[in-house]
Tab-separated table of C-alpha atoms in Angstrom:
chain	number	residue	atom	x	y	z
A	1	MET	CA	0.000	0.000	0.000
A	2	SER	CA	1.428	3.384	-0.980
A	3	ASN	CA	1.973	5.929	1.743
A	4	ALA	CA	-0.877	8.372	1.209
A	5	TRP	CA	0.644	10.692	3.799
A	6	ASP	CA	4.064	11.137	2.199
A	7	LYS	CA	3.339	14.746	1.254
A	8	LEU	CA	2.675	15.901	4.783
A	9	LEU	CA	3.559	19.583	5.187
A	10	ALA	CA	5.418	21.040	8.143
A	11	GLN	CA	3.609	21.783	11.401
A	12	ASN	CA	1.572	25.023	11.326
A	13	GLU	CA	2.696	25.765	7.765
A	14	SER	CA	-0.298	26.483	5.580
A	15	VAL	CA	-0.699	24.596	2.352
A	16	ALA	CA	0.848	26.949	-0.174
A	17	ASN	CA	-2.313	28.667	-1.330
A	18	ALA	CA	-2.984	25.790	-3.704
A	19	GLU	CA	-6.073	26.000	-5.819
A	20	GLU	CA	-9.075	24.058	-4.604
A	21	THR	CA	-7.572	23.509	-1.166
A	22	ILE	CA	-10.055	21.650	1.007
A	23	GLU	CA	-10.105	22.897	4.584
A	24	THR	CA	-11.569	20.770	7.350
A	25	THR	CA	-11.536	20.532	11.121
A	26	VAL	CA	-10.557	17.483	13.179
A	27	VAL	CA	-11.005	17.060	16.928
A	28	ILE	CA	-9.251	14.203	18.736
A	29	TYR	CA	-10.811	13.521	22.136
A	30	SER	CA	-8.637	11.234	24.234
A	31	PRO	CA	-8.889	9.718	27.734
A	32	SER	CA	-5.183	10.323	28.421
A	33	SER	CA	-2.063	11.978	27.044
A	34	ARG	CA	-0.468	8.574	26.543
A	35	THR	CA	-3.431	7.322	24.521
A	36	LEU	CA	-3.338	10.466	22.384
A	37	HIS	CA	0.381	10.113	21.699
A	38	GLN	CA	-0.052	6.464	20.776
A	39	PHE	CA	-2.936	7.245	18.421
A	40	THR	CA	-1.156	10.060	16.591
A	41	THR	CA	2.028	7.979	16.342
A	42	ILE	CA	0.128	5.134	14.681
A	43	CYS	CA	-2.488	6.952	12.616
A	44	PHE	CA	-0.680	10.140	11.616
A	45	PRO	CA	2.551	10.493	9.612
A	46	GLU	CA	5.922	10.261	11.268
A	47	GLY	CA	6.870	13.464	13.075
A	48	THR	CA	3.304	14.680	13.563
A	49	SER	CA	2.736	13.360	17.079
A	50	PRO	CA	4.862	15.951	18.985
A	51	ALA	CA	2.857	18.763	17.381
A	52	LEU	CA	-0.386	17.272	18.707
A	53	ASP	CA	0.721	16.113	22.173
A	54	THR	CA	-0.879	17.869	25.135
A	55	ASN	CA	-1.857	17.552	28.780
A	56	LEU	CA	-5.187	19.275	28.179
A	57	ILE	CA	-5.768	21.039	24.838
A	58	ASN	CA	-3.668	21.773	21.752
A	59	TYR	CA	-3.933	22.906	18.133
A	60	ALA	CA	-1.907	22.363	14.985
A	61	THR	CA	-2.363	22.688	11.234
A	62	ILE	CA	-1.566	19.700	9.039
A	63	GLY	CA	-1.701	19.399	5.261
A	64	TRP	CA	-1.532	16.616	2.717
A	65	THR	CA	-2.219	15.800	-0.909
A	66	SER	CA	-4.828	13.144	-1.592
A	67	ASP	CA	-4.498	10.333	-4.111
A	68	LEU	CA	-6.429	12.562	-6.539
A	69	ASP	CA	-3.953	15.443	-6.019
A	70	GLN	CA	-6.449	17.432	-3.961
A	71	GLN	CA	-4.833	19.660	-1.360
A	72	TYR	CA	-6.149	19.232	2.209
A	73	THR	CA	-5.588	21.484	5.203
A	74	LEU	CA	-6.565	20.106	8.616
A	75	ASP	CA	-7.116	22.255	11.670
A	76	VAL	CA	-6.487	19.612	14.336
A	77	TYR	CA	-7.564	20.123	17.944
A	78	THR	CA	-6.466	17.606	20.574
A	79	VAL	CA	-8.327	17.471	23.879
A	80	ILE	CA	-7.634	15.322	26.937
A	81	LYS	CA	-10.695	14.248	28.887
A	82	ASN	CA	-10.436	15.285	32.534
A	83	SER	CA	-14.013	16.255	33.426
A	84	THR	CA	-17.485	16.184	31.948
A	85	GLY	CA	-17.051	19.801	30.795
A	86	THR	CA	-13.699	19.526	29.019
A	87	LEU	CA	-15.198	19.745	25.530
A	88	ASP	CA	-16.625	23.159	26.406
A	89	LEU	CA	-13.059	24.482	26.076
A	90	LEU	CA	-13.507	24.100	22.308
A	91	ARG	CA	-16.588	26.298	22.163
A	92	PRO	CA	-14.709	29.547	21.274
A	93	PHE	CA	-13.003	27.805	18.358
A	94	LEU	CA	-16.162	26.266	16.908
A	95	GLN	CA	-18.410	29.324	17.065
A	96	LYS	CA	-17.838	30.599	13.534
A	97	PRO	CA	-19.452	28.766	10.598
A	98	THR	CA	-17.196	25.952	9.560
A	99	SER	CA	-17.100	22.903	7.353
A	100	LYS	CA	-17.887	19.497	8.771
A	101	VAL	CA	-16.036	18.705	11.980
A	102	HIS	CA	-14.503	15.228	12.153
A	103	TRP	CA	-14.534	13.954	15.737
A	104	LEU	CA	-12.146	11.113	16.582
A	105	ILE	CA	-13.272	9.693	19.936
A	106	LEU	CA	-10.578	7.543	21.550
A	107	LEU	CA	-11.100	4.641	23.949
A	108	ASP	CA	-8.274	2.575	25.398
A	109	TRP	CA	-8.493	-1.102	26.340
A	110	SER	CA	-5.359	-0.781	28.488
A	111	LEU	CA	-6.971	1.756	30.868
A	112	ASN	CA	-9.389	-0.826	32.313
A	113	ASP	CA	-12.286	1.623	32.273
A	114	GLN	CA	-14.518	-0.335	29.887
A	115	LYS	CA	-17.350	-0.232	32.414
A	116	LEU	CA	-17.651	3.523	31.804
A	117	TRP	CA	-17.457	3.517	28.024
A	118	LEU	CA	-21.135	3.516	27.149
A	119	SER	CA	-22.215	6.274	29.540
A	120	GLU	CA	-19.225	8.367	28.478
A	121	LEU	CA	-20.033	7.900	24.785
A	122	PHE	CA	-23.606	9.052	25.310
A	123	GLY	CA	-22.376	12.107	27.208
A	124	THR	CA	-19.689	12.895	24.627
A	125	PHE	CA	-21.999	12.589	21.626
A	126	ASN	CA	-24.665	14.742	23.283
A	127	LYS	CA	-22.085	17.430	24.036
A	128	ILE	CA	-20.756	17.343	20.470
A	129	LYS	CA	-24.255	17.985	19.117
A	130	GLN	CA	-24.453	21.060	21.346
A	131	LEU	CA	-21.120	22.388	20.074
A	132	ASN	CA	-21.643	21.860	16.353
A	133	ASP	CA	-24.436	20.687	14.053
A	134	ASN	CA	-22.322	19.374	11.158
A	135	ASN	CA	-20.332	16.430	12.469
A	136	ASP	CA	-18.722	13.207	11.318
A	137	LEU	CA	-17.882	10.882	14.202
A	138	SER	CA	-15.725	7.807	14.621
A	139	VAL	CA	-14.796	5.751	17.680
A	140	TRP	CA	-11.251	4.386	17.893
A	141	CYS	CA	-10.441	1.663	20.459
A	142	LEU	CA	-6.693	1.544	21.068
A	143	ASN	CA	-4.651	-1.326	22.489
A	144	SER	CA	-7.291	-3.828	21.429
A	145	SER	CA	-4.763	-6.651	21.742
A	146	GLU	CA	-5.276	-6.178	25.487
A	147	ILE	CA	-8.475	-8.164	24.966
A	148	PHE	CA	-6.470	-11.373	24.937
A	149	ASN	CA	-4.423	-10.383	27.998
A	150	LEU	CA	-7.603	-9.717	29.974
A	151	GLN	CA	-8.896	-13.176	29.159
A	152	ARG	CA	-5.573	-14.901	29.869
A	153	ASN	CA	-4.560	-13.051	33.013
A	154	THR	CA	-7.833	-12.400	34.830
A	155	THR	CA	-10.713	-14.575	35.915
A	156	ALA	CA	-13.261	-11.782	35.571
A	157	TRP	CA	-13.061	-11.417	31.800
A	158	GLN	CA	-14.603	-14.035	29.522
A	159	SER	CA	-15.332	-14.090	25.814
A	160	ALA	CA	-18.952	-13.191	26.568
A	161	HIS	CA	-17.819	-9.845	28.019
A	162	ILE	CA	-15.665	-9.072	24.983
A	163	ASP	CA	-18.500	-9.917	22.606
A	164	PHE	CA	-21.001	-7.924	24.656
A	165	ILE	CA	-18.808	-4.808	24.554
A	166	LEU	CA	-18.254	-5.237	20.816
A	167	GLN	CA	-21.974	-5.621	20.116
A	168	THR	CA	-22.700	-2.605	22.319
A	169	LEU	CA	-20.138	-0.400	20.559
A	170	ARG	CA	-21.249	-1.530	17.109
A	171	SER	CA	-24.890	-0.876	18.003
A	172	PHE	CA	-24.082	2.551	19.429
A	173	CYS	CA	-22.092	3.516	16.331
A	174	HIS	CA	-24.718	2.067	13.988
A	175	PHE	CA	-27.540	4.123	15.465
A	176	ASN	CA	-25.337	7.229	15.777
A	177	GLU	CA	-24.023	6.970	12.195
A	178	SER	CA	-20.414	6.567	13.271
A	179	SER	CA	-17.458	4.375	12.330
A	180	LEU	CA	-15.841	1.933	14.764
A	181	ILE	CA	-12.165	0.995	14.532
A	182	TYR	CA	-10.157	-1.263	16.835
A	183	VAL	CA	-6.452	-0.347	16.712
A	184	ASP	CA	-4.152	-3.303	17.359
A	185	GLU	CA	-0.537	-2.182	17.518
A	186	ASP	CA	0.854	-5.728	17.710
A	187	SER	CA	2.129	-6.819	14.303
A	188	ILE	CA	1.444	-10.244	12.877
A	189	GLU	CA	3.852	-12.494	10.992
A	190	GLU	CA	2.783	-11.585	7.482
A	191	GLU	CA	2.391	-7.890	8.219
A	192	GLU	CA	5.266	-5.552	8.963
A	193	GLU	CA	4.793	-2.805	11.530
A	194	GLU	CA	5.191	-0.015	8.972
A	195	THR	CA	2.610	-1.587	6.664
A	196	GLN	CA	0.225	-1.899	9.580
A	197	LYS	CA	0.607	1.782	10.441
A	198	LEU	CA	0.012	2.745	6.832
A	199	ARG	CA	-3.227	0.780	6.931
A	200	TYR	CA	-4.544	2.778	9.886
A	201	GLN	CA	-3.321	6.012	8.303
A	202	GLU	CA	-5.196	5.146	5.126
A	203	ILE	CA	-8.367	4.345	7.113
A	204	LEU	CA	-8.150	7.715	8.858
A	205	LYS	CA	-7.554	9.548	5.581
A	206	ARG	CA	-10.525	7.857	3.958
A	207	ILE	CA	-12.762	8.779	6.888
A	208	ILE	CA	-11.732	12.432	6.662
A	209	GLU	CA	-11.943	12.515	2.863
A	210	GLY	CA	-15.291	10.720	2.888
A	211	LYS	CA	-14.128	7.911	0.612
A	212	ASP	CA	-15.537	4.403	0.346
A	213	MET	CA	-14.141	2.075	3.025
A	214	LYS	CA	-15.815	-1.238	2.264
A	215	ARG	CA	-12.483	-2.876	1.396
A	216	TYR	CA	-11.295	-2.247	4.976
A	217	ILE	CA	-14.246	-3.873	6.748
A	218	GLU	CA	-13.154	-6.422	9.370
A	219	MET	CA	-15.726	-8.273	11.475
A	220	VAL	CA	-13.903	-11.505	12.373
A	221	LYS	CA	-10.610	-10.577	14.061
A	222	ARG	CA	-11.755	-9.277	17.424
A	223	SER	CA	-8.719	-7.049	17.992
A	224	ARG	CA	-8.888	-5.488	14.507
A	225	ILE	CA	-12.538	-4.610	14.040
A	226	VAL	CA	-13.215	-2.027	11.336
A	227	MET	CA	-16.849	-1.107	10.740
A	228	PRO	CA	-17.274	2.039	8.624
A	229	LYS	CA	-20.283	4.277	9.005
A	230	GLY	CA	-23.290	2.949	7.126
A	231	CYS	CA	-21.883	-0.559	6.644
A	232	ASP	CA	-23.267	-2.256	9.778
A	233	SER	CA	-26.759	-3.571	10.430
A	234	ILE	CA	-28.829	-5.098	13.216
A	235	GLY	CA	-28.604	-8.475	11.508
A	236	LEU	CA	-24.806	-8.357	11.289
A	237	ILE	CA	-24.481	-7.290	14.909
A	238	LYS	CA	-26.689	-10.167	16.064
A	239	THR	CA	-24.456	-12.735	14.306
A	240	ILE	CA	-22.062	-12.427	17.269
A	241	ASP	CA	-24.810	-13.393	19.734
A	242	GLU	CA	-28.392	-13.545	18.494
A	243	ARG	CA	-29.709	-12.926	22.024
A	244	PHE	CA	-28.314	-9.401	21.944
A	245	GLU	CA	-30.844	-6.722	20.933
A	246	PRO	CA	-29.052	-3.759	19.298
A	247	SER	CA	-32.161	-1.564	19.427
A	248	GLU	CA	-32.045	-1.641	23.240
A	249	VAL	CA	-28.688	0.167	23.425
A	250	GLY	CA	-30.362	3.562	23.182
A	251	ASP	CA	-32.565	2.772	26.169
A	252	GLY	CA	-31.476	4.318	29.459
A	253	GLN	CA	-32.003	0.995	31.197
A	254	PHE	CA	-29.435	-0.621	28.926
A	255	VAL	CA	-26.700	1.615	30.330
A	256	ASP	CA	-27.368	0.075	33.746
A	257	LYS	CA	-27.345	-3.383	32.197
A	258	TYR	CA	-24.024	-2.639	30.502
A	259	THR	CA	-22.474	-1.241	33.693
A	260	ASP	CA	-23.610	-4.252	35.727
A	261	PHE	CA	-22.311	-6.825	33.243
A	262	VAL	CA	-18.892	-5.426	32.282
A	263	PRO	CA	-16.174	-6.346	34.818
A	264	ALA	CA	-14.680	-3.557	36.911
A	265	MET	CA	-11.008	-3.304	37.778
A	266	ASP	CA	-9.758	-2.070	41.163
A	267	ALA	CA	-8.284	1.002	39.497
A	268	ILE	CA	-11.721	2.411	38.765
A	269	ARG	CA	-13.442	1.440	41.984
A	270	ASP	CA	-14.451	3.818	44.729
A	271	ASN	CA	-14.806	2.185	48.146
A	272	GLY	CA	-15.373	-1.168	46.489
A	273	LYS	CA	-18.164	0.099	44.238
A	274	PRO	CA	-17.963	0.944	40.527
A	275	CYS	CA	-17.304	4.641	40.074
A	276	ASN	CA	-19.434	6.255	37.378
A	277	ASP	CA	-18.491	9.843	38.179
A	278	LEU	CA	-16.078	10.986	35.485
A	279	ASP	CA	-14.938	13.969	37.553
A	280	LYS	CA	-13.750	11.576	40.269
A	281	LEU	CA	-11.882	9.402	37.794
A	282	HIS	CA	-10.191	12.283	36.009
A	283	PRO	CA	-9.947	15.154	38.521
A	284	LEU	CA	-8.946	18.449	36.969
A	285	SER	CA	-6.291	19.108	39.624
A	286	SER	CA	-4.403	15.947	38.730
A	287	PHE	CA	-3.359	17.423	35.385
A	288	GLN	CA	-1.658	20.413	37.030
A	289	VAL	CA	-2.101	22.683	34.019
A	290	ASP	CA	-3.133	26.322	33.750
A	291	ILE	CA	-6.284	26.265	31.622
A	292	GLN	CA	-6.117	29.965	30.761
A	293	GLU	CA	-2.473	29.625	29.754
A	294	GLU	CA	-3.226	26.627	27.540
A	295	LEU	CA	-6.169	28.417	25.907
A	296	GLY	CA	-3.970	31.477	25.351
A	297	LYS	CA	-1.443	29.343	23.488
A	298	MET	CA	-4.272	27.858	21.448
A	299	PHE	CA	-5.565	31.286	20.389
A	300	ILE	CA	-2.051	32.359	19.327
A	301	LYS	CA	-1.594	29.218	17.216
A	302	HIS	CA	-5.075	29.595	15.762
A	303	ARG	CA	-4.495	33.265	14.862
A	304	GLU	CA	-1.107	32.565	13.267
A	305	SER	CA	-2.452	29.715	11.154
A	306	SER	CA	-5.321	31.929	9.939
A	307	LYS	CA	-2.976	34.534	8.491
A	308	VAL	CA	-2.847	34.604	4.706
């Protein structure tokens, strides 16, 4: 597979006033700085990750040339989740009319917070709709190879839990018109690491460019699931376990069912009980950052990149 990113332009350097330049906005919403760094290292071109790293919020401009020689300019915002109101920090930057915003919502199998995923996704998607009315959303589950470690090294996790989470995520994305991608960083014998990265980079590019992704669909390998928007169905989801009812995922009672069934790890327990309060899990003080200072840096970067 050719490297579709090989014409990446330098950080914060505008694409040289090329004709028919397509400008778009990307927001990466991550549960941790480490998860963000891992995602940008895998799914973005080499050298991009440092420009997008952050402890709270960051901004950079990235450009590339598509396979059809179309020039793209991406305004990329990276946000680390530390409270239920973190996304509100983006409000000043999304106020003016803009093209479609591509939201990349990151989950991380290695954080052992799977019990919270569904309630957090509902909260995140609802907040996104309040911030912008022209959105394209995708959910990216990093470190999906951890699935096998959970089953091998713990007694709490069984294949039924893995399948239940997968059916829940696929149902959520199906009814919310979103793509679902499991990112497995572990290479396999017939696939070199660089080729694997290029595959994820190509998937991301196709999502942003709105290209057909049917050739990338993967429903069998549990650590490498790829289900593009519009390609899933209730029937396909039920092939994993026909007892599962995808239409119930949108019901408030299902969130309780999900929380009760998915195993909890000690790291996300509060006095022996599952903790569903995101503010307690990710307290703002633990990041030790000056929000006003970070936003000030963002405005400077944003202003500089907007100069002709």
